[in-house]
């Protein structure tokens, strides 16, 4: 049997035995942190990588597991975990995932039998690893011209784990972490409708008290459910959930804050709240700068240019349609600016805005529209309560209300 380059058989034997002892001790002492480390395959820790080299040198590790009372009870976990490590080290990610899923299933069987929740941290490692390995295995499958299927399998496994945690005992606090891993799977696969059943369980099942869950998991959960509300165009709910995530997010985790703001900013814009420039600069969200300026100025050309320039990014985030609908607010702002200018010239006639004046303002912005098109837009603005007033059709004039002609959204979405 050829030794792995640079490692003797004796050294390989020693490293495998050390791992087995550490695994056995972690379970005996209910040391979840150590167990988590031992299961964190993708961490690429020197200890696990050297173990993988040892396994590829000393290829009879099964005998070591079988011939010890300490390890043999965990043989289904350890056999498959070792197989996963070996193939992971050799870059065979499909086989590594297959073996890891078997090890994870065997671990779940043990976890069910443990009465207390001591091993939750280790279970979190499994839930994380199964998702990450599945993503990598799918990339490998796709590059070989095969159908990627492992992330879907990881989703099924995580649903099984969720079922194990959804009981009345102390283990239930782990359900939200697994739910967040499921969300990541479903969003990646584009099957976000599958989130609904898990959300229903978390939000309506009496066994769960949301405040019981760890803060980290609550933030992640609110981020993903907030994104779902953005897709459903339920902006008040999206604002509520994403604002919760932002308020409770660790302020040192700037990348996470940026991810939340990427969705919260379009939601806030939709309900008439504009972010400060320093916020966009600090979190490198400059793609929103021109969108915000367009809303401030009533500049339709600038809005359309900003949407065109960053179209790919906004489409990938799923916020393009949300931002496109800001056009009505831009029209409102433009009409308001015309009204303010007229008020300065002749306060008695400020509330009468000729459609022809709006057409000229749009022409100045290089937006060609005729009077009929502008009349149609003004009708929509009045219908959606962005403008208070009525038409004098014969004279082609919008007569604005003398009381609050441009109602603020005040944190509410535009009337649909």
mmCIF file of C-alpha atoms in Angstrom:
data_model
loop_
_atom_site.group_PDB
_atom_site.id
_atom_site.type_symbol
_atom_site.label_atom_id
_atom_site.label_comp_id
_atom_site.label_asym_id
_atom_site.label_seq_id
_atom_site.Cartn_x
_atom_site.Cartn_y
_atom_site.Cartn_z
ATOM 1 C CA UNK A 1 0.000 0.000 0.000
ATOM 2 C CA UNK A 2 1.620 3.254 -1.129
ATOM 3 C CA UNK A 3 2.076 5.858 1.579
ATOM 4 C CA UNK A 4 0.741 9.389 0.987
ATOM 5 C CA UNK A 5 3.665 11.682 0.025
ATOM 6 C CA UNK A 6 5.502 12.949 3.080
ATOM 7 C CA UNK A 7 3.651 10.826 5.668
ATOM 8 C CA UNK A 8 4.699 7.508 7.179
ATOM 9 C CA UNK A 9 2.215 4.725 7.965
ATOM 10 C CA UNK A 10 2.960 5.137 11.682
ATOM 11 C CA UNK A 11 2.235 8.874 11.574
ATOM 12 C CA UNK A 12 -0.989 8.251 9.618
ATOM 13 C CA UNK A 13 -2.104 5.667 12.205
ATOM 14 C CA UNK A 14 -1.382 8.125 15.033
ATOM 15 C CA UNK A 15 -3.406 10.934 13.443
ATOM 16 C CA UNK A 16 -6.437 8.731 12.758
ATOM 17 C CA UNK A 17 -6.367 7.388 16.326
ATOM 18 C CA UNK A 18 -6.096 10.954 17.662
ATOM 19 C CA UNK A 19 -9.213 11.978 15.732
ATOM 20 C CA UNK A 20 -11.161 8.931 16.923
ATOM 21 C CA UNK A 21 -10.196 9.660 20.537
ATOM 22 C CA UNK A 22 -11.184 13.301 20.220
ATOM 23 C CA UNK A 23 -14.537 12.338 18.686
ATOM 24 C CA UNK A 24 -15.243 9.793 21.401
ATOM 25 C CA UNK A 25 -14.206 12.225 24.172
ATOM 26 C CA UNK A 26 -16.352 15.031 22.713
ATOM 27 C CA UNK A 27 -19.453 12.816 22.839
ATOM 28 C CA UNK A 28 -18.628 11.378 26.293
ATOM 29 C CA UNK A 29 -18.000 14.844 27.755
ATOM 30 C CA UNK A 30 -20.892 16.433 25.828
ATOM 31 C CA UNK A 31 -18.413 18.924 24.391
ATOM 32 C CA UNK A 32 -20.403 20.419 21.478
ATOM 33 C CA UNK A 33 -17.703 22.929 20.443
ATOM 34 C CA UNK A 34 -15.087 20.187 19.946
ATOM 35 C CA UNK A 35 -17.586 18.001 18.100
ATOM 36 C CA UNK A 36 -18.533 20.888 15.853
ATOM 37 C CA UNK A 37 -14.863 21.408 14.941
ATOM 38 C CA UNK A 38 -14.446 17.699 14.133
ATOM 39 C CA UNK A 39 -17.431 17.789 11.760
ATOM 40 C CA UNK A 40 -16.529 21.055 9.984
ATOM 41 C CA UNK A 41 -15.165 19.545 6.806
ATOM 42 C CA UNK A 42 -15.139 22.690 4.659
ATOM 43 C CA UNK A 43 -13.268 24.720 7.304
ATOM 44 C CA UNK A 44 -10.054 23.347 5.758
ATOM 45 C CA UNK A 45 -8.470 23.261 9.214
ATOM 46 C CA UNK A 46 -4.882 21.913 9.175
ATOM 47 C CA UNK A 47 -5.950 19.186 11.629
ATOM 48 C CA UNK A 48 -8.702 17.844 9.328
ATOM 49 C CA UNK A 49 -6.590 18.197 6.172
ATOM 50 C CA UNK A 50 -3.734 16.228 7.784
ATOM 51 C CA UNK A 51 -6.309 13.618 8.876
ATOM 52 C CA UNK A 52 -7.498 13.363 5.263
ATOM 53 C CA UNK A 53 -3.875 12.801 4.169
ATOM 54 C CA UNK A 54 -3.536 10.163 6.889
ATOM 55 C CA UNK A 55 -6.695 8.392 5.668
ATOM 56 C CA UNK A 56 -5.361 8.359 2.119
ATOM 57 C CA UNK A 57 -2.125 6.836 3.435
ATOM 58 C CA UNK A 58 -3.459 4.314 5.966
ATOM 59 C CA UNK A 59 -6.424 2.945 4.068
ATOM 60 C CA UNK A 60 -7.642 0.515 6.690
ATOM 61 C CA UNK A 61 -9.205 2.989 9.138
ATOM 62 C CA UNK A 62 -12.362 0.850 9.226
ATOM 63 C CA UNK A 63 -10.491 -1.790 11.210
ATOM 64 C CA UNK A 64 -9.483 0.808 13.821
ATOM 65 C CA UNK A 65 -13.122 1.833 14.242
ATOM 66 C CA UNK A 66 -14.498 -1.711 14.444
ATOM 67 C CA UNK A 67 -11.947 -3.033 16.946
ATOM 68 C CA UNK A 68 -12.605 -0.479 19.673
ATOM 69 C CA UNK A 69 -15.603 -0.306 21.970
ATOM 70 C CA UNK A 70 -15.082 3.465 22.181
ATOM 71 C CA UNK A 71 -15.614 4.040 18.460
ATOM 72 C CA UNK A 72 -17.638 1.097 17.145
ATOM 73 C CA UNK A 73 -20.974 2.497 18.386
ATOM 74 C CA UNK A 74 -20.384 5.488 16.081
ATOM 75 C CA UNK A 75 -19.136 3.380 13.180
ATOM 76 C CA UNK A 76 -21.848 4.549 10.715
ATOM 77 C CA UNK A 77 -20.939 8.165 11.386
ATOM 78 C CA UNK A 78 -17.173 7.664 11.352
ATOM 79 C CA UNK A 79 -16.904 5.325 8.323
ATOM 80 C CA UNK A 80 -18.799 7.769 6.143
ATOM 81 C CA UNK A 81 -17.173 10.863 7.627
ATOM 82 C CA UNK A 82 -13.730 9.419 6.851
ATOM 83 C CA UNK A 83 -14.845 8.535 3.321
ATOM 84 C CA UNK A 84 -16.142 12.087 2.862
ATOM 85 C CA UNK A 85 -12.869 13.586 4.137
ATOM 86 C CA UNK A 86 -10.761 11.379 1.860
ATOM 87 C CA UNK A 87 -12.698 12.260 -1.278
ATOM 88 C CA UNK A 88 -12.938 15.946 -0.278
ATOM 89 C CA UNK A 89 -9.132 16.088 -0.008
ATOM 90 C CA UNK A 90 -8.821 14.481 -3.440
ATOM 91 C CA UNK A 91 -11.211 17.069 -4.910
ATOM 92 C CA UNK A 92 -14.018 14.606 -5.632
ATOM 93 C CA UNK A 93 -16.888 16.690 -4.270
ATOM 94 C CA UNK A 94 -19.781 14.582 -5.522
ATOM 95 C CA UNK A 95 -18.526 11.494 -3.665
ATOM 96 C CA UNK A 96 -17.631 13.647 -0.658
ATOM 97 C CA UNK A 97 -21.222 14.930 -0.466
ATOM 98 C CA UNK A 98 -22.697 11.429 -0.840
ATOM 99 C CA UNK A 99 -20.601 10.081 2.033
ATOM 100 C CA UNK A 100 -21.205 13.155 4.204
ATOM 101 C CA UNK A 101 -24.973 12.840 3.830
ATOM 102 C CA UNK A 102 -24.751 9.216 5.053
ATOM 103 C CA UNK A 103 -22.647 10.320 8.036
ATOM 104 C CA UNK A 104 -25.127 13.115 8.771
ATOM 105 C CA UNK A 105 -28.084 10.710 8.679
ATOM 106 C CA UNK A 106 -26.290 8.413 11.107
ATOM 107 C CA UNK A 107 -25.557 11.402 13.375
ATOM 108 C CA UNK A 108 -29.248 12.371 13.365
ATOM 109 C CA UNK A 109 -30.141 8.890 14.634
ATOM 110 C CA UNK A 110 -27.737 9.343 17.567
ATOM 111 C CA UNK A 111 -28.954 12.924 18.162
ATOM 112 C CA UNK A 112 -32.561 11.699 18.499
ATOM 113 C CA UNK A 113 -31.484 9.402 21.340
ATOM 114 C CA UNK A 114 -29.723 12.132 23.327
ATOM 115 C CA UNK A 115 -32.252 13.610 25.718
ATOM 116 C CA UNK A 116 -30.660 17.019 26.224
ATOM 117 C CA UNK A 117 -29.829 19.617 23.555
ATOM 118 C CA UNK A 118 -26.082 19.563 24.290
ATOM 119 C CA UNK A 119 -25.124 18.651 20.684
ATOM 120 C CA UNK A 120 -27.005 21.471 18.923
ATOM 121 C CA UNK A 121 -23.789 23.289 17.920
ATOM 122 C CA UNK A 122 -22.537 20.094 16.287
ATOM 123 C CA UNK A 123 -25.872 19.691 14.493
ATOM 124 C CA UNK A 124 -25.517 23.263 13.200
ATOM 125 C CA UNK A 125 -22.146 22.281 11.716
ATOM 126 C CA UNK A 126 -23.790 19.359 9.910
ATOM 127 C CA UNK A 127 -26.596 21.561 8.577
ATOM 128 C CA UNK A 128 -24.088 24.126 7.301
ATOM 129 C CA UNK A 129 -21.698 21.551 5.824
ATOM 130 C CA UNK A 130 -24.430 19.629 4.000
ATOM 131 C CA UNK A 131 -25.513 22.829 2.227
ATOM 132 C CA UNK A 132 -21.992 24.006 1.350
ATOM 133 C CA UNK A 133 -20.867 20.564 0.139
ATOM 134 C CA UNK A 134 -24.065 20.214 -1.930
ATOM 135 C CA UNK A 135 -23.403 23.555 -3.656
ATOM 136 C CA UNK A 136 -19.851 22.496 -4.491
ATOM 137 C CA UNK A 137 -20.945 19.029 -5.647
ATOM 138 C CA UNK A 138 -23.527 20.645 -7.950
ATOM 139 C CA UNK A 139 -20.876 22.906 -9.459
ATOM 140 C CA UNK A 140 -18.763 19.796 -10.124
ATOM 141 C CA UNK A 141 -21.721 17.969 -11.700
ATOM 142 C CA UNK A 142 -22.577 20.965 -13.901
ATOM 143 C CA UNK A 143 -18.952 21.309 -15.063
ATOM 144 C CA UNK A 144 -19.056 17.632 -16.107
ATOM 145 C CA UNK A 145 -22.243 18.207 -18.098
ATOM 146 C CA UNK A 146 -24.442 16.401 -15.555
ATOM 147 C CA UNK A 147 -27.623 17.564 -13.886
ATOM 148 C CA UNK A 148 -26.953 19.292 -10.522
ATOM 149 C CA UNK A 149 -29.138 17.553 -7.936
ATOM 150 C CA UNK A 150 -27.343 17.592 -4.605
ATOM 151 C CA UNK A 151 -28.601 20.940 -3.279
ATOM 152 C CA UNK A 152 -32.141 19.643 -3.705
ATOM 153 C CA UNK A 153 -31.115 16.527 -1.747
ATOM 154 C CA UNK A 154 -29.586 18.745 0.955
ATOM 155 C CA UNK A 155 -32.937 20.551 1.219
ATOM 156 C CA UNK A 156 -34.696 17.216 1.835
ATOM 157 C CA UNK A 157 -32.137 16.300 4.502
ATOM 158 C CA UNK A 158 -32.535 19.671 6.236
ATOM 159 C CA UNK A 159 -36.328 19.227 6.289
ATOM 160 C CA UNK A 160 -35.722 15.936 8.095
ATOM 161 C CA UNK A 161 -33.496 17.740 10.627
ATOM 162 C CA UNK A 162 -36.182 20.406 11.073
ATOM 163 C CA UNK A 163 -38.666 17.624 11.856
ATOM 164 C CA UNK A 164 -36.330 16.247 14.536
ATOM 165 C CA UNK A 165 -36.081 19.681 16.181
ATOM 166 C CA UNK A 166 -39.754 20.612 15.941
ATOM 167 C CA UNK A 167 -40.692 18.920 19.197
ATOM 168 C CA UNK A 168 -41.543 20.250 22.636
ATOM 169 C CA UNK A 169 -38.154 19.681 24.274
ATOM 170 C CA UNK A 170 -35.093 21.945 24.597
ATOM 171 C CA UNK A 171 -33.841 20.978 21.119
ATOM 172 C CA UNK A 172 -36.502 23.172 19.482
ATOM 173 C CA UNK A 173 -34.334 26.320 19.807
ATOM 174 C CA UNK A 174 -32.195 24.855 17.004
ATOM 175 C CA UNK A 175 -35.097 24.885 14.525
ATOM 176 C CA UNK A 176 -34.517 28.481 13.400
ATOM 177 C CA UNK A 177 -30.869 27.877 12.441
ATOM 178 C CA UNK A 178 -31.925 24.919 10.268
ATOM 179 C CA UNK A 179 -34.763 27.017 8.814
ATOM 180 C CA UNK A 180 -32.229 29.675 7.755
ATOM 181 C CA UNK A 181 -30.086 27.024 6.049
ATOM 182 C CA UNK A 182 -33.232 25.839 4.243
ATOM 183 C CA UNK A 183 -33.949 29.395 3.109
ATOM 184 C CA UNK A 184 -30.440 29.616 1.648
ATOM 185 C CA UNK A 185 -31.046 26.364 -0.252
ATOM 186 C CA UNK A 186 -34.461 27.429 -1.568
ATOM 187 C CA UNK A 187 -33.274 30.898 -2.619
ATOM 188 C CA UNK A 188 -30.287 29.354 -4.412
ATOM 189 C CA UNK A 189 -32.533 26.843 -6.213
ATOM 190 C CA UNK A 190 -35.159 29.481 -7.033
ATOM 191 C CA UNK A 191 -37.834 27.500 -5.172
ATOM 192 C CA UNK A 192 -38.732 30.191 -2.631
ATOM 193 C CA UNK A 193 -42.374 29.000 -2.513
ATOM 194 C CA UNK A 194 -41.093 26.042 -0.460
ATOM 195 C CA UNK A 195 -40.244 28.490 2.349
ATOM 196 C CA UNK A 196 -43.945 28.899 3.153
ATOM 197 C CA UNK A 197 -44.476 25.618 4.996
ATOM 198 C CA UNK A 198 -41.431 26.182 7.227
ATOM 199 C CA UNK A 199 -42.480 29.789 7.934
ATOM 200 C CA UNK A 200 -45.959 28.544 8.873
ATOM 201 C CA UNK A 201 -44.430 26.083 11.323
ATOM 202 C CA UNK A 202 -42.207 28.734 12.933
ATOM 203 C CA UNK A 203 -44.861 31.458 13.119
ATOM 204 C CA UNK A 204 -47.993 29.504 14.009
ATOM 205 C CA UNK A 205 -46.874 26.365 15.858
ATOM 206 C CA UNK A 206 -47.416 26.788 19.583
ATOM 207 C CA UNK A 207 -44.232 24.902 20.423
ATOM 208 C CA UNK A 208 -42.103 27.814 19.158
ATOM 209 C CA UNK A 209 -41.583 31.116 20.935
ATOM 210 C CA UNK A 210 -39.699 33.427 18.543
ATOM 211 C CA UNK A 211 -38.002 35.270 21.405
ATOM 212 C CA UNK A 212 -36.488 31.970 22.608
ATOM 213 C CA UNK A 213 -34.352 31.605 19.494
ATOM 214 C CA UNK A 214 -30.734 32.852 19.367
ATOM 215 C CA UNK A 215 -30.391 36.478 18.192
ATOM 216 C CA UNK A 216 -28.135 35.512 15.251
ATOM 217 C CA UNK A 217 -30.792 33.156 13.878
ATOM 218 C CA UNK A 218 -33.609 35.674 14.374
ATOM 219 C CA UNK A 219 -31.695 38.262 12.326
ATOM 220 C CA UNK A 220 -31.077 35.786 9.476
ATOM 221 C CA UNK A 221 -34.709 34.617 9.568
ATOM 222 C CA UNK A 222 -36.033 38.206 9.381
ATOM 223 C CA UNK A 223 -33.639 38.971 6.504
ATOM 224 C CA UNK A 224 -34.910 36.071 4.390
ATOM 225 C CA UNK A 225 -38.593 36.497 5.251
ATOM 226 C CA UNK A 226 -38.170 40.228 4.548
ATOM 227 C CA UNK A 227 -36.798 39.385 1.101
ATOM 228 C CA UNK A 228 -39.802 37.146 0.483
ATOM 229 C CA UNK A 229 -42.113 40.047 1.330
ATOM 230 C CA UNK A 230 -40.204 42.207 -1.185
ATOM 231 C CA UNK A 231 -40.906 39.585 -3.890
ATOM 232 C CA UNK A 232 -44.582 39.612 -2.852
ATOM 233 C CA UNK A 233 -44.548 43.447 -2.921
ATOM 234 C CA UNK A 234 -45.841 43.522 0.644
ATOM 235 C CA UNK A 235 -43.747 46.566 1.546
ATOM 236 C CA UNK A 236 -45.016 47.305 5.084
ATOM 237 C CA UNK A 237 -44.216 43.686 6.127
ATOM 238 C CA UNK A 238 -40.872 43.806 4.263
ATOM 239 C CA UNK A 239 -40.010 47.077 6.015
ATOM 240 C CA UNK A 240 -40.912 45.574 9.383
ATOM 241 C CA UNK A 241 -38.830 42.412 8.936
ATOM 242 C CA UNK A 242 -35.784 43.962 7.262
ATOM 243 C CA UNK A 243 -35.730 46.829 9.786
ATOM 244 C CA UNK A 244 -35.747 44.228 12.579
ATOM 245 C CA UNK A 245 -32.791 42.465 10.924
ATOM 246 C CA UNK A 246 -30.894 45.752 10.557
ATOM 247 C CA UNK A 247 -31.569 46.913 14.142
ATOM 248 C CA UNK A 248 -30.462 43.603 15.680
ATOM 249 C CA UNK A 249 -27.559 42.830 13.327
ATOM 250 C CA UNK A 250 -24.080 42.908 14.860
ATOM 251 C CA UNK A 251 -22.801 46.420 13.937
ATOM 252 C CA UNK A 252 -19.331 45.001 13.249
ATOM 253 C CA UNK A 253 -20.725 42.700 10.524
ATOM 254 C CA UNK A 254 -20.651 45.303 7.764
ATOM 255 C CA UNK A 255 -21.101 42.748 4.961
ATOM 256 C CA UNK A 256 -24.330 41.526 6.596
ATOM 257 C CA UNK A 257 -25.588 45.086 7.105
ATOM 258 C CA UNK A 258 -24.911 45.743 3.415
ATOM 259 C CA UNK A 259 -26.916 42.648 2.430
ATOM 260 C CA UNK A 260 -29.881 43.805 4.514
ATOM 261 C CA UNK A 261 -29.714 47.374 3.153
ATOM 262 C CA UNK A 262 -29.625 46.073 -0.425
ATOM 263 C CA UNK A 263 -33.279 45.113 0.072
ATOM 264 C CA UNK A 264 -34.335 47.576 2.759
ATOM 265 C CA UNK A 265 -33.397 50.648 0.677
ATOM 266 C CA UNK A 266 -35.767 49.806 -2.246
ATOM 267 C CA UNK A 267 -38.503 49.077 0.320
ATOM 268 C CA UNK A 268 -37.926 52.427 2.077
ATOM 269 C CA UNK A 269 -37.912 54.240 -1.284
ATOM 270 C CA UNK A 270 -41.246 52.612 -2.128
ATOM 271 C CA UNK A 271 -42.802 54.070 1.013
ATOM 272 C CA UNK A 272 -41.312 57.518 0.472
ATOM 273 C CA UNK A 273 -38.268 57.370 2.794
ATOM 274 C CA UNK A 274 -34.948 58.345 1.190
ATOM 275 C CA UNK A 275 -31.606 57.186 2.628
ATOM 276 C CA UNK A 276 -28.816 59.650 3.439
ATOM 277 C CA UNK A 277 -25.870 59.789 1.026
ATOM 278 C CA UNK A 278 -23.369 58.804 3.761
ATOM 279 C CA UNK A 279 -25.213 55.497 4.246
ATOM 280 C CA UNK A 280 -24.875 54.592 0.559
ATOM 281 C CA UNK A 281 -21.175 55.524 0.653
ATOM 282 C CA UNK A 282 -20.381 53.689 3.893
ATOM 283 C CA UNK A 283 -21.919 50.392 2.772
ATOM 284 C CA UNK A 284 -20.867 50.680 -0.886
ATOM 285 C CA UNK A 285 -24.416 50.828 -2.230
ATOM 286 C CA UNK A 286 -23.610 53.535 -4.763
ATOM 287 C CA UNK A 287 -25.896 51.877 -7.356
ATOM 288 C CA UNK A 288 -28.772 53.542 -5.457
ATOM 289 C CA UNK A 289 -27.243 57.021 -5.495
ATOM 290 C CA UNK A 290 -28.776 58.156 -8.815
ATOM 291 C CA UNK A 291 -32.105 56.489 -7.984
ATOM 292 C CA UNK A 292 -32.301 58.585 -4.809
ATOM 293 C CA UNK A 293 -31.205 61.753 -6.647
ATOM 294 C CA UNK A 294 -33.882 61.148 -9.303
ATOM 295 C CA UNK A 295 -36.536 60.967 -6.593
ATOM 296 C CA UNK A 296 -35.259 64.153 -4.948
ATOM 297 C CA UNK A 297 -35.155 66.113 -8.203
ATOM 298 C CA UNK A 298 -38.140 64.620 -10.026
ATOM 299 C CA UNK A 299 -35.727 63.594 -12.801
ATOM 300 C CA UNK A 300 -37.259 60.754 -14.802
ATOM 301 C CA UNK A 301 -34.309 60.601 -17.205
ATOM 302 C CA UNK A 302 -31.870 60.049 -14.308
ATOM 303 C CA UNK A 303 -34.029 57.274 -12.831
ATOM 304 C CA UNK A 304 -34.267 55.396 -16.129
ATOM 305 C CA UNK A 305 -30.534 55.818 -16.758
ATOM 306 C CA UNK A 306 -29.725 54.480 -13.254
ATOM 307 C CA UNK A 307 -32.002 51.452 -13.767
ATOM 308 C CA UNK A 308 -30.425 50.752 -17.140
ATOM 309 C CA UNK A 309 -26.861 51.127 -15.854
ATOM 310 C CA UNK A 310 -27.361 48.751 -12.913
ATOM 311 C CA UNK A 311 -30.025 46.542 -14.507
ATOM 312 C CA UNK A 312 -28.106 43.255 -14.075
ATOM 313 C CA UNK A 313 -27.388 43.916 -10.400
ATOM 314 C CA UNK A 314 -30.991 44.944 -9.632
ATOM 315 C CA UNK A 315 -32.397 41.957 -11.532
ATOM 316 C CA UNK A 316 -30.114 39.539 -9.665
ATOM 317 C CA UNK A 317 -31.275 41.023 -6.354
ATOM 318 C CA UNK A 318 -34.907 40.824 -7.445
ATOM 319 C CA UNK A 319 -35.546 44.544 -6.814
ATOM 320 C CA UNK A 320 -35.649 45.856 -10.396
ATOM 321 C CA UNK A 321 -39.460 45.900 -10.664
ATOM 322 C CA UNK A 322 -39.724 47.546 -7.237
ATOM 323 C CA UNK A 323 -37.399 50.345 -8.369
ATOM 324 C CA UNK A 324 -39.135 50.680 -11.735
ATOM 325 C CA UNK A 325 -42.375 51.489 -9.918
ATOM 326 C CA UNK A 326 -40.709 54.533 -8.339
ATOM 327 C CA UNK A 327 -41.473 56.398 -11.601
ATOM 328 C CA UNK A 328 -44.802 57.574 -10.169
ATOM 329 C CA UNK A 329 -43.044 59.213 -7.211
ATOM 330 C CA UNK A 330 -40.620 60.884 -9.640
ATOM 331 C CA UNK A 331 -43.552 62.295 -11.651
ATOM 332 C CA UNK A 332 -45.100 63.530 -8.376
ATOM 333 C CA UNK A 333 -41.849 65.300 -7.480
ATOM 334 C CA UNK A 334 -41.621 66.895 -10.951
ATOM 335 C CA UNK A 335 -45.170 68.275 -10.752
ATOM 336 C CA UNK A 336 -44.458 69.520 -7.228
ATOM 337 C CA UNK A 337 -41.384 71.413 -8.480
ATOM 338 C CA UNK A 338 -43.480 73.037 -11.232
ATOM 339 C CA UNK A 339 -46.076 73.980 -8.594
ATOM 340 C CA UNK A 340 -43.378 75.543 -6.333
ATOM 341 C CA UNK A 341 -41.946 77.597 -9.237
ATOM 342 C CA UNK A 342 -45.448 78.812 -10.196
ATOM 343 C CA UNK A 343 -46.171 79.711 -6.583
ATOM 344 C CA UNK A 344 -43.102 81.930 -6.488
ATOM 345 C CA UNK A 345 -44.199 83.703 -9.699
ATOM 346 C CA UNK A 346 -47.949 84.030 -9.048
ATOM 347 C CA UNK A 347 -49.316 82.484 -5.804
ATOM 348 C CA UNK A 348 -52.928 82.963 -6.926
ATOM 349 C CA UNK A 349 -52.545 80.621 -9.935
ATOM 350 C CA UNK A 350 -50.011 78.158 -8.513
ATOM 351 C CA UNK A 351 -52.621 75.406 -8.081
ATOM 352 C CA UNK A 352 -53.451 75.424 -11.800
ATOM 353 C CA UNK A 353 -50.840 73.383 -13.673
ATOM 354 C CA UNK A 354 -51.150 73.250 -17.465
ATOM 355 C CA UNK A 355 -50.397 69.845 -18.972
ATOM 356 C CA UNK A 356 -48.370 71.658 -21.640
ATOM 357 C CA UNK A 357 -45.982 72.923 -18.920
ATOM 358 C CA UNK A 358 -45.384 69.331 -17.723
ATOM 359 C CA UNK A 359 -44.769 68.257 -21.352
ATOM 360 C CA UNK A 360 -42.143 71.033 -21.686
ATOM 361 C CA UNK A 361 -40.462 70.031 -18.408
ATOM 362 C CA UNK A 362 -40.238 66.432 -19.642
ATOM 363 C CA UNK A 363 -38.863 67.614 -23.021
ATOM 364 C CA UNK A 364 -36.159 69.511 -21.137
ATOM 365 C CA UNK A 365 -35.301 66.132 -19.514
ATOM 366 C CA UNK A 366 -35.212 64.654 -23.054
ATOM 367 C CA UNK A 367 -38.388 62.652 -22.367
ATOM 368 C CA UNK A 368 -40.717 62.975 -25.337
ATOM 369 C CA UNK A 369 -44.380 62.741 -24.303
ATOM 370 C CA UNK A 370 -47.476 64.362 -25.725
ATOM 371 C CA UNK A 371 -50.309 65.979 -23.776
ATOM 372 C CA UNK A 372 -52.469 62.818 -23.879
ATOM 373 C CA UNK A 373 -49.702 60.703 -22.320
ATOM 374 C CA UNK A 374 -49.133 63.295 -19.595
ATOM 375 C CA UNK A 375 -52.882 63.452 -18.930
ATOM 376 C CA UNK A 376 -52.884 59.670 -18.479
ATOM 377 C CA UNK A 377 -49.960 59.852 -16.000
ATOM 378 C CA UNK A 378 -51.652 62.666 -14.050
ATOM 379 C CA UNK A 379 -54.844 60.567 -13.860
ATOM 380 C CA UNK A 380 -52.825 57.734 -12.296
ATOM 381 C CA UNK A 381 -51.155 60.119 -9.813
ATOM 382 C CA UNK A 382 -54.574 61.423 -8.736
ATOM 383 C CA UNK A 383 -56.052 57.908 -8.567
ATOM 384 C CA UNK A 384 -53.154 56.668 -6.420
ATOM 385 C CA UNK A 385 -53.420 59.708 -4.125
ATOM 386 C CA UNK A 386 -49.951 61.005 -5.002
ATOM 387 C CA UNK A 387 -51.613 64.201 -6.195
ATOM 388 C CA UNK A 388 -54.837 65.765 -4.872
ATOM 389 C CA UNK A 389 -56.849 67.571 -7.523
ATOM 390 C CA UNK A 390 -58.994 67.203 -10.646
ATOM 391 C CA UNK A 391 -58.875 67.805 -14.385
ATOM 392 C CA UNK A 392 -60.296 70.745 -16.247
ATOM 393 C CA UNK A 393 -60.407 68.773 -19.508
ATOM 394 C CA UNK A 394 -61.317 71.594 -21.869
ATOM 395 C CA UNK A 395 -58.424 73.802 -20.837
ATOM 396 C CA UNK A 396 -56.031 70.818 -20.303
ATOM 397 C CA UNK A 397 -55.238 71.941 -16.768
ATOM 398 C CA UNK A 398 -54.768 70.022 -13.522
ATOM 399 C CA UNK A 399 -56.402 71.949 -10.708
ATOM 400 C CA UNK A 400 -54.537 71.067 -7.519
ATOM 401 C CA UNK A 401 -56.133 71.003 -4.086
ATOM 402 C CA UNK A 402 -55.277 74.057 -1.975
ATOM 403 C CA UNK A 403 -54.923 71.740 1.035
ATOM 404 C CA UNK A 404 -51.956 69.349 0.849
ATOM 405 C CA UNK A 405 -51.864 68.856 -2.955
ATOM 406 C CA UNK A 406 -48.951 66.379 -2.729
ATOM 407 C CA UNK A 407 -49.705 63.913 0.083
ATOM 408 C CA UNK A 408 -46.665 62.301 1.667
ATOM 409 C CA UNK A 409 -46.522 58.520 1.757
ATOM 410 C CA UNK A 410 -45.498 58.642 5.447
ATOM 411 C CA UNK A 411 -44.117 55.133 5.425
ATOM 412 C CA UNK A 412 -47.060 53.625 3.515
ATOM 413 C CA UNK A 413 -46.851 52.176 0.017
ATOM 414 C CA UNK A 414 -48.372 53.882 -3.027
ATOM 415 C CA UNK A 415 -52.041 52.840 -3.349
ATOM 416 C CA UNK A 416 -52.244 49.911 -5.713
#
